[in-house]
GROMACS .gro file of C-alpha atoms in nm:
model
  285
    1MET     CA    1   4.265   5.246  18.096
    2THR     CA    2   4.499   5.501  17.843
    3GLY     CA    3   4.677   5.300  17.704
    4VAL     CA    4   4.474   5.006  17.646
    5ARG     CA    5   4.238   5.264  17.432
    6ALA     CA    6   4.595   5.401  17.270
    7SER     CA    7   4.729   4.980  17.245
    8ALA     CA    8   4.382   4.979  17.082
    9LEU     CA    9   4.406   5.260  16.859
   10GLY     CA   10   4.732   5.146  16.720
   11VAL     CA   11   4.594   4.818  16.566
   12MET     CA   12   4.335   4.961  16.364
   13ALA     CA   13   4.548   5.175  16.225
   14LEU     CA   14   4.824   4.870  16.166
   15ALA     CA   15   4.490   4.675  16.045
   16ALA     CA   16   4.410   5.000  15.804
   17LEU     CA   17   4.707   5.072  15.641
   18ILE     CA   18   4.798   4.642  15.563
   19GLY     CA   19   4.430   4.671  15.412
   20VAL     CA   20   4.542   4.994  15.241
   21SER     CA   21   4.860   4.792  15.102
   22GLY     CA   22   4.631   4.445  15.022
   23CYS     CA   23   4.355   4.682  14.801
   24SER     CA   24   4.730   4.794  14.622
   25PHE     CA   25   4.887   4.502  14.572
   26ARG     CA   26   4.541   4.357  14.464
   27SER     CA   27   4.467   4.612  14.229
   28GLY     CA   28   4.815   4.592  14.082
   29THR     CA   29   4.833   4.251  14.038
   30ARG     CA   30   4.604   4.092  13.784
   31ALA     CA   31   4.618   3.755  13.733
   32PRO     CA   32   4.689   3.675  13.401
   33VAL     CA   33   4.359   3.645  13.146
   34GLU     CA   34   4.411   3.285  12.899
   35ASP     CA   35   4.294   3.467  12.563
   36ARG     CA   36   4.240   3.010  12.387
   37GLY     CA   37   4.130   3.157  12.051
   38ALA     CA   38   4.415   3.335  11.989
   39ALA     CA   39   4.603   3.010  12.132
   40VAL     CA   40   4.445   2.748  11.929
   41PRO     CA   41   4.641   2.739  11.567
   42PRO     CA   42   4.352   2.750  11.310
   43PRO     CA   43   4.289   2.410  11.114
   44PRO     CA   44   4.522   2.294  10.774
   45VAL     CA   45   4.409   2.379  10.454
   46VAL     CA   46   4.358   2.093  10.310
   47ALA     CA   47   4.338   2.042   9.905
   48VAL     CA   48   4.050   1.815   9.730
   49ASP     CA   49   4.060   1.718   9.421
   50PRO     CA   50   3.818   1.752   9.240
   51ALA     CA   51   3.871   1.382   8.970
   52LYS     CA   52   3.875   1.202   9.320
   53SER     CA   53   3.543   1.257   9.413
   54GLN     CA   54   3.355   1.198   9.144
   55PRO     CA   55   3.247   0.829   8.982
   56PRO     CA   56   3.553   0.624   8.780
   57GLY     CA   57   3.438   0.811   8.396
   58PHE     CA   58   3.252   1.141   8.495
   59GLU     CA   59   3.450   1.230   8.251
   60ASN     CA   60   3.255   1.081   7.934
   61ALA     CA   61   2.949   1.163   8.099
   62GLY     CA   62   2.732   1.210   7.734
   63LYS     CA   63   2.924   1.152   7.510
   64PRO     CA   64   2.802   0.901   7.242
   65GLY     CA   65   2.896   0.579   7.290
   66TYR     CA   66   2.882   0.552   7.679
   67TYR     CA   67   2.654   0.516   7.956
   68THR     CA   68   2.621   0.570   8.315
   69VAL     CA   69   2.494   0.349   8.577
   70LYS     CA   70   2.213   0.458   8.762
   71PRO     CA   71   2.042   0.282   9.017
   72GLY     CA   72   1.889  -0.089   9.022
   73ASP     CA   73   2.138  -0.169   8.699
   74ARG     CA   74   2.327  -0.430   8.665
   75LEU     CA   75   2.620  -0.481   8.407
   76MET     CA   76   2.454  -0.776   8.217
   77ARG     CA   77   2.165  -0.621   8.160
   78ILE     CA   78   2.383  -0.317   8.042
   79ALA     CA   79   2.565  -0.468   7.824
   80LEU     CA   80   2.177  -0.663   7.685
   81ASP     CA   81   2.079  -0.314   7.583
   82HIS     CA   82   2.405  -0.186   7.394
   83GLY     CA   83   2.362  -0.520   7.218
   84GLN     CA   84   2.785  -0.619   7.376
   85ALA     CA   85   2.929  -0.895   7.614
   86TRP     CA   86   2.906  -0.812   7.962
   87ARG     CA   87   3.284  -0.912   7.900
   88ASP     CA   88   3.392  -0.719   7.682
   89ILE     CA   89   3.276  -0.405   7.840
   90ALA     CA   90   3.442  -0.540   8.187
   91ARG     CA   91   3.749  -0.549   7.918
   92TRP     CA   92   3.638  -0.200   7.764
   93ASN     CA   93   3.671  -0.016   8.174
   94ASN     CA   94   3.871  -0.218   8.343
   95LEU     CA   95   3.635  -0.342   8.616
   96ALA     CA   96   3.825  -0.539   8.825
   97ASP     CA   97   3.495  -0.695   8.981
   98PRO     CA   98   3.243  -0.726   8.700
   99ASN     CA   99   2.957  -0.726   8.989
  100VAL     CA  100   3.033  -0.368   9.139
  101ILE     CA  101   2.985  -0.035   8.959
  102GLU     CA  102   2.867   0.256   9.108
  103VAL     CA  103   2.555   0.525   9.076
  104GLY     CA  104   2.641   0.795   8.817
  105GLN     CA  105   2.968   0.625   8.671
  106VAL     CA  106   2.973   0.660   8.327
  107LEU     CA  107   3.061   0.284   8.090
  108ARG     CA  108   3.193   0.222   7.768
  109VAL     CA  109   2.981   0.015   7.563
  110ILE     CA  110   3.150   0.046   7.202
  111PRO     CA  111   3.477  -0.070   7.160
  112PRO     CA  112   3.803   0.122   7.183
  113VAL     CA  113   3.829   0.282   6.845
  114ASP     CA  114   4.119   0.005   6.718
  115VAL     CA  115   3.930  -0.253   6.897
  116ALA     CA  116   3.615  -0.165   6.609
  117VAL     CA  117   3.886  -0.158   6.357
  118ALA     CA  118   3.999  -0.502   6.406
  119VAL     CA  119   3.678  -0.693   6.441
  120ALA     CA  120   3.544  -0.496   6.110
  121ARG     CA  121   3.422  -0.679   5.816
  122PRO     CA  122   3.654  -0.673   5.502
  123VAL     CA  123   3.504  -0.508   5.260
  124SER     CA  124   3.525  -0.770   4.896
  125THR     CA  125   3.620  -0.554   4.524
  126PRO     CA  126   3.372  -0.653   4.339
  127SER     CA  127   3.557  -0.804   4.047
  128ALA     CA  128   3.585  -0.613   3.697
  129THR     CA  129   3.187  -0.751   3.480
  130PRO     CA  130   3.261  -0.748   3.069
  131SER     CA  131   3.034  -0.449   3.064
  132ALA     CA  132   3.284  -0.214   3.315
  133VAL     CA  133   3.519  -0.313   3.038
  134PRO     CA  134   3.616   0.089   2.743
  135PRO     CA  135   3.578  -0.065   2.351
  136ALA     CA  136   4.022  -0.164   2.247
  137GLY     CA  137   4.135   0.089   2.127
  138ALA     CA  138   3.975   0.365   2.335
  139ALA     CA  139   4.168   0.598   2.482
  140SER     CA  140   4.074   0.653   2.844
  141GLY     CA  141   4.004   1.023   2.907
  142ALA     CA  142   3.916   1.051   2.568
  143ALA     CA  143   3.612   1.312   2.429
  144ARG     CA  144   3.323   1.054   2.199
  145PRO     CA  145   3.240   1.164   1.896
  146ALA     CA  146   2.926   1.360   1.915
  147SER     CA  147   2.707   1.091   1.708
  148ALA     CA  148   2.840   0.846   1.955
  149ALA     CA  149   2.497   0.700   2.180
  150PRO     CA  150   2.609   0.792   2.542
  151VAL     CA  151   2.700   0.487   2.727
  152ALA     CA  152   2.479   0.337   3.074
  153ALA     CA  153   2.716   0.323   3.313
  154ALA     CA  154   2.744  -0.077   3.418
  155PRO     CA  155   2.460  -0.155   3.733
  156VAL     CA  156   2.652  -0.070   4.056
  157ALA     CA  157   2.437  -0.289   4.392
  158ALA     CA  158   2.400  -0.076   4.663
  159PRO     CA  159   2.584  -0.215   4.937
  160ALA     CA  160   2.390  -0.359   5.227
  161ALA     CA  161   2.280  -0.132   5.572
  162SER     CA  162   2.524  -0.353   5.737
  163GLY     CA  163   2.654  -0.736   5.628
  164ASP     CA  164   2.534  -0.851   5.974
  165GLU     CA  165   2.130  -1.048   5.780
  166LEU     CA  166   2.043  -1.292   5.853
  167SER     CA  167   1.918  -1.647   5.842
  168TRP     CA  168   1.678  -1.661   6.133
  169LEU     CA  169   1.544  -1.991   6.270
  170TRP     CA  170   1.201  -2.094   6.484
  171PRO     CA  171   1.463  -2.137   6.814
  172ALA     CA  172   1.151  -2.404   6.931
  173SER     CA  173   0.854  -2.575   6.759
  174GLY     CA  174   0.602  -2.484   7.048
  175ALA     CA  175   0.315  -2.258   6.880
  176VAL     CA  176   0.354  -1.832   7.020
  177VAL     CA  177   0.148  -1.767   7.316
  178ALA     CA  178   0.317  -1.467   7.431
  179GLY     CA  179   0.316  -1.210   7.054
  180PHE     CA  180   0.609  -0.870   7.113
  181ASP     CA  181   0.573  -0.611   7.342
  182GLU     CA  182   0.803  -0.416   7.324
  183ALA     CA  183   0.714  -0.189   7.619
  184ARG     CA  184   0.544  -0.508   7.763
  185ASN     CA  185   0.736  -0.838   7.656
  186LYS     CA  186   1.012  -0.744   7.444
  187GLY     CA  187   1.057  -1.125   7.248
  188LEU     CA  188   0.792  -1.362   7.169
  189GLY     CA  189   0.673  -1.628   7.437
  190ILE     CA  190   0.657  -1.933   7.266
  191GLY     CA  191   0.538  -2.254   7.386
  192GLY     CA  192   0.582  -2.585   7.462
  193ASN     CA  193   0.670  -2.920   7.718
  194ALA     CA  194   0.952  -2.907   8.033
  195GLY     CA  195   1.279  -3.027   7.835
  196ASP     CA  196   1.177  -2.932   7.490
  197PRO     CA  197   1.494  -2.891   7.331
  198VAL     CA  198   1.561  -2.512   7.294
  199LEU     CA  199   1.799  -2.452   6.961
  200ALA     CA  200   2.066  -2.175   6.839
  201SER     CA  201   1.898  -1.948   6.628
  202ALA     CA  202   2.205  -1.866   6.396
  203ASP     CA  203   2.503  -1.938   6.447
  204GLY     CA  204   2.725  -1.738   6.772
  205LYS     CA  205   2.895  -1.731   7.045
  206VAL     CA  206   2.766  -1.747   7.441
  207VAL     CA  207   2.846  -1.405   7.562
  208TYR     CA  208   2.611  -1.542   7.862
  209ALA     CA  209   2.431  -1.809   8.031
  210GLY     CA  210   2.295  -1.821   8.391
  211SER     CA  211   2.018  -1.705   8.623
  212GLY     CA  212   2.207  -1.341   8.709
  213LEU     CA  213   1.940  -1.183   8.494
  214ARG     CA  214   1.601  -1.107   8.724
  215GLY     CA  215   1.335  -1.193   8.512
  216TYR     CA  216   1.459  -1.380   8.269
  217GLY     CA  217   1.616  -1.754   8.435
  218ASN     CA  218   1.800  -1.934   8.307
  219LEU     CA  219   1.955  -1.784   8.038
  220VAL     CA  220   2.153  -1.808   7.708
  221ILE     CA  221   2.244  -1.439   7.526
  222LEU     CA  222   2.397  -1.495   7.191
  223LYS     CA  223   2.616  -1.269   6.985
  224HIS     CA  224   2.617  -1.340   6.557
  225ASN     CA  225   2.760  -1.076   6.468
  226ASN     CA  226   2.808  -0.670   6.535
  227THR     CA  227   2.434  -0.640   6.498
  228TYR     CA  228   2.264  -0.854   6.643
  229LEU     CA  229   2.215  -1.104   6.978
  230SER     CA  230   1.953  -1.311   7.053
  231ALA     CA  231   1.847  -1.432   7.439
  232TYR     CA  232   1.693  -1.769   7.545
  233ALA     CA  233   1.511  -1.735   7.866
  234HIS     CA  234   1.318  -1.968   8.149
  235ASN     CA  235   1.502  -2.279   8.041
  236GLN     CA  236   1.526  -2.596   8.325
  237THR     CA  237   1.936  -2.645   8.187
  238LEU     CA  238   2.153  -2.462   8.056
  239LEU     CA  239   2.340  -2.696   7.802
  240VAL     CA  240   2.653  -2.466   7.693
  241LYS     CA  241   2.857  -2.236   7.874
  242GLU     CA  242   2.989  -1.891   7.799
  243GLU     CA  243   3.263  -1.807   7.505
  244GLN     CA  244   3.108  -2.186   7.343
  245THR     CA  245   3.110  -2.043   6.980
  246VAL     CA  246   2.690  -2.215   6.812
  247ARG     CA  247   2.581  -2.389   6.495
  248ARG     CA  248   2.264  -2.212   6.346
  249GLY     CA  249   2.005  -2.518   6.451
  250GLN     CA  250   2.217  -2.652   6.782
  251LYS     CA  251   2.016  -2.797   7.089
  252ILE     CA  252   2.102  -2.542   7.384
  253ALA     CA  253   1.934  -2.574   7.581
  254GLU     CA  254   1.600  -2.701   7.748
  255MET     CA  255   1.254  -2.546   7.780
  256GLY     CA  256   1.171  -2.522   8.162
  257ASN     CA  257   0.975  -2.228   8.389
  258SER     CA  258   1.252  -2.060   8.515
  259ASP     CA  259   1.176  -1.776   8.654
  260ALA     CA  260   0.759  -1.752   8.484
  261ASP     CA  261   0.428  -1.937   8.559
  262ARG     CA  262   0.478  -2.150   8.280
  263VAL     CA  263   0.639  -2.391   8.021
  264LYS     CA  264   0.761  -2.201   7.786
  265LEU     CA  265   1.098  -2.060   7.616
  266HIS     CA  266   1.093  -1.645   7.658
  267PHE     CA  267   1.281  -1.581   7.293
  268GLU     CA  268   1.455  -1.223   7.205
  269ILE     CA  269   1.593  -1.025   6.902
  270ARG     CA  270   1.811  -0.727   6.899
  271ARG     CA  271   1.904  -0.497   6.675
  272GLN     CA  272   2.231  -0.345   6.821
  273GLY     CA  273   2.062  -0.358   7.151
  274LYS     CA  274   1.738  -0.291   7.083
  275PRO     CA  275   1.423  -0.540   7.132
  276VAL     CA  276   1.307  -0.570   6.741
  277ASP     CA  277   1.003  -0.850   6.692
  278PRO     CA  278   1.128  -1.169   6.605
  279ALA     CA  279   0.818  -1.248   6.409
  280GLN     CA  280   0.919  -0.967   6.190
  281LEU     CA  281   1.296  -1.195   6.051
  282LEU     CA  282   1.233  -1.605   6.160
  283PRO     CA  283   1.069  -1.773   5.851
  284THR     CA  284   0.744  -1.813   5.789
  285ARG     CA  285   0.597  -2.179   5.938
   0.00000   0.00000   0.00000
């Protein structure tokens, strides 16, 4: 019995010794803790070019001769409102696809300086008239005798405002069915029958012929000079093509009711893009 008790006490002592050793081992050799935050490198810093986050031409916003595209704008409407051909605006702004413009994009809507100089009309110098020639024997810059009566200066004609004034022709023979209203009707409505001739109101060049401008149906736009455009809308048939030169009185379309509630011609005259009352420019009937 004494031997058994001694053996039991020996086993217990051994177990205690192992337990103490285990505790010492565990307390002295903790598992390493991984610091994940320190191990993950920070994201790279990418420099942002402000120019690349801006729409094309943003640096010209607000400058004279430039237009900032608004929601719903189309190049044809912008061109009409600024008295220009849409092809010219596309060229001045290097537009690869004129049907693709973005809100906030800034477009040049007047010719570049070199183009403007190239298309400017030469100014003719009036020839000298006898009244402007000094009397024979008069010395240039000589003082005039005190007793001599003053010589009236030769009259000088006042220069025209633009030199682009035109002699307009009524584009259709029907009665006026809608008068000019800058807010609601930017031209005249001229009645008639389907197929009636629509005539060019002045010499010009076709800068648009199509149906891409909402509210105008089949439309022809003529550019007459640097000042004036004219527009002919709601036609049933167009008889001219873009870039074609036409003469005053030439038949350019046939009257219809495309995008309209009745057969009529909607006729506009625009001076530097702004609608003006055609009745003030057309001859009295």
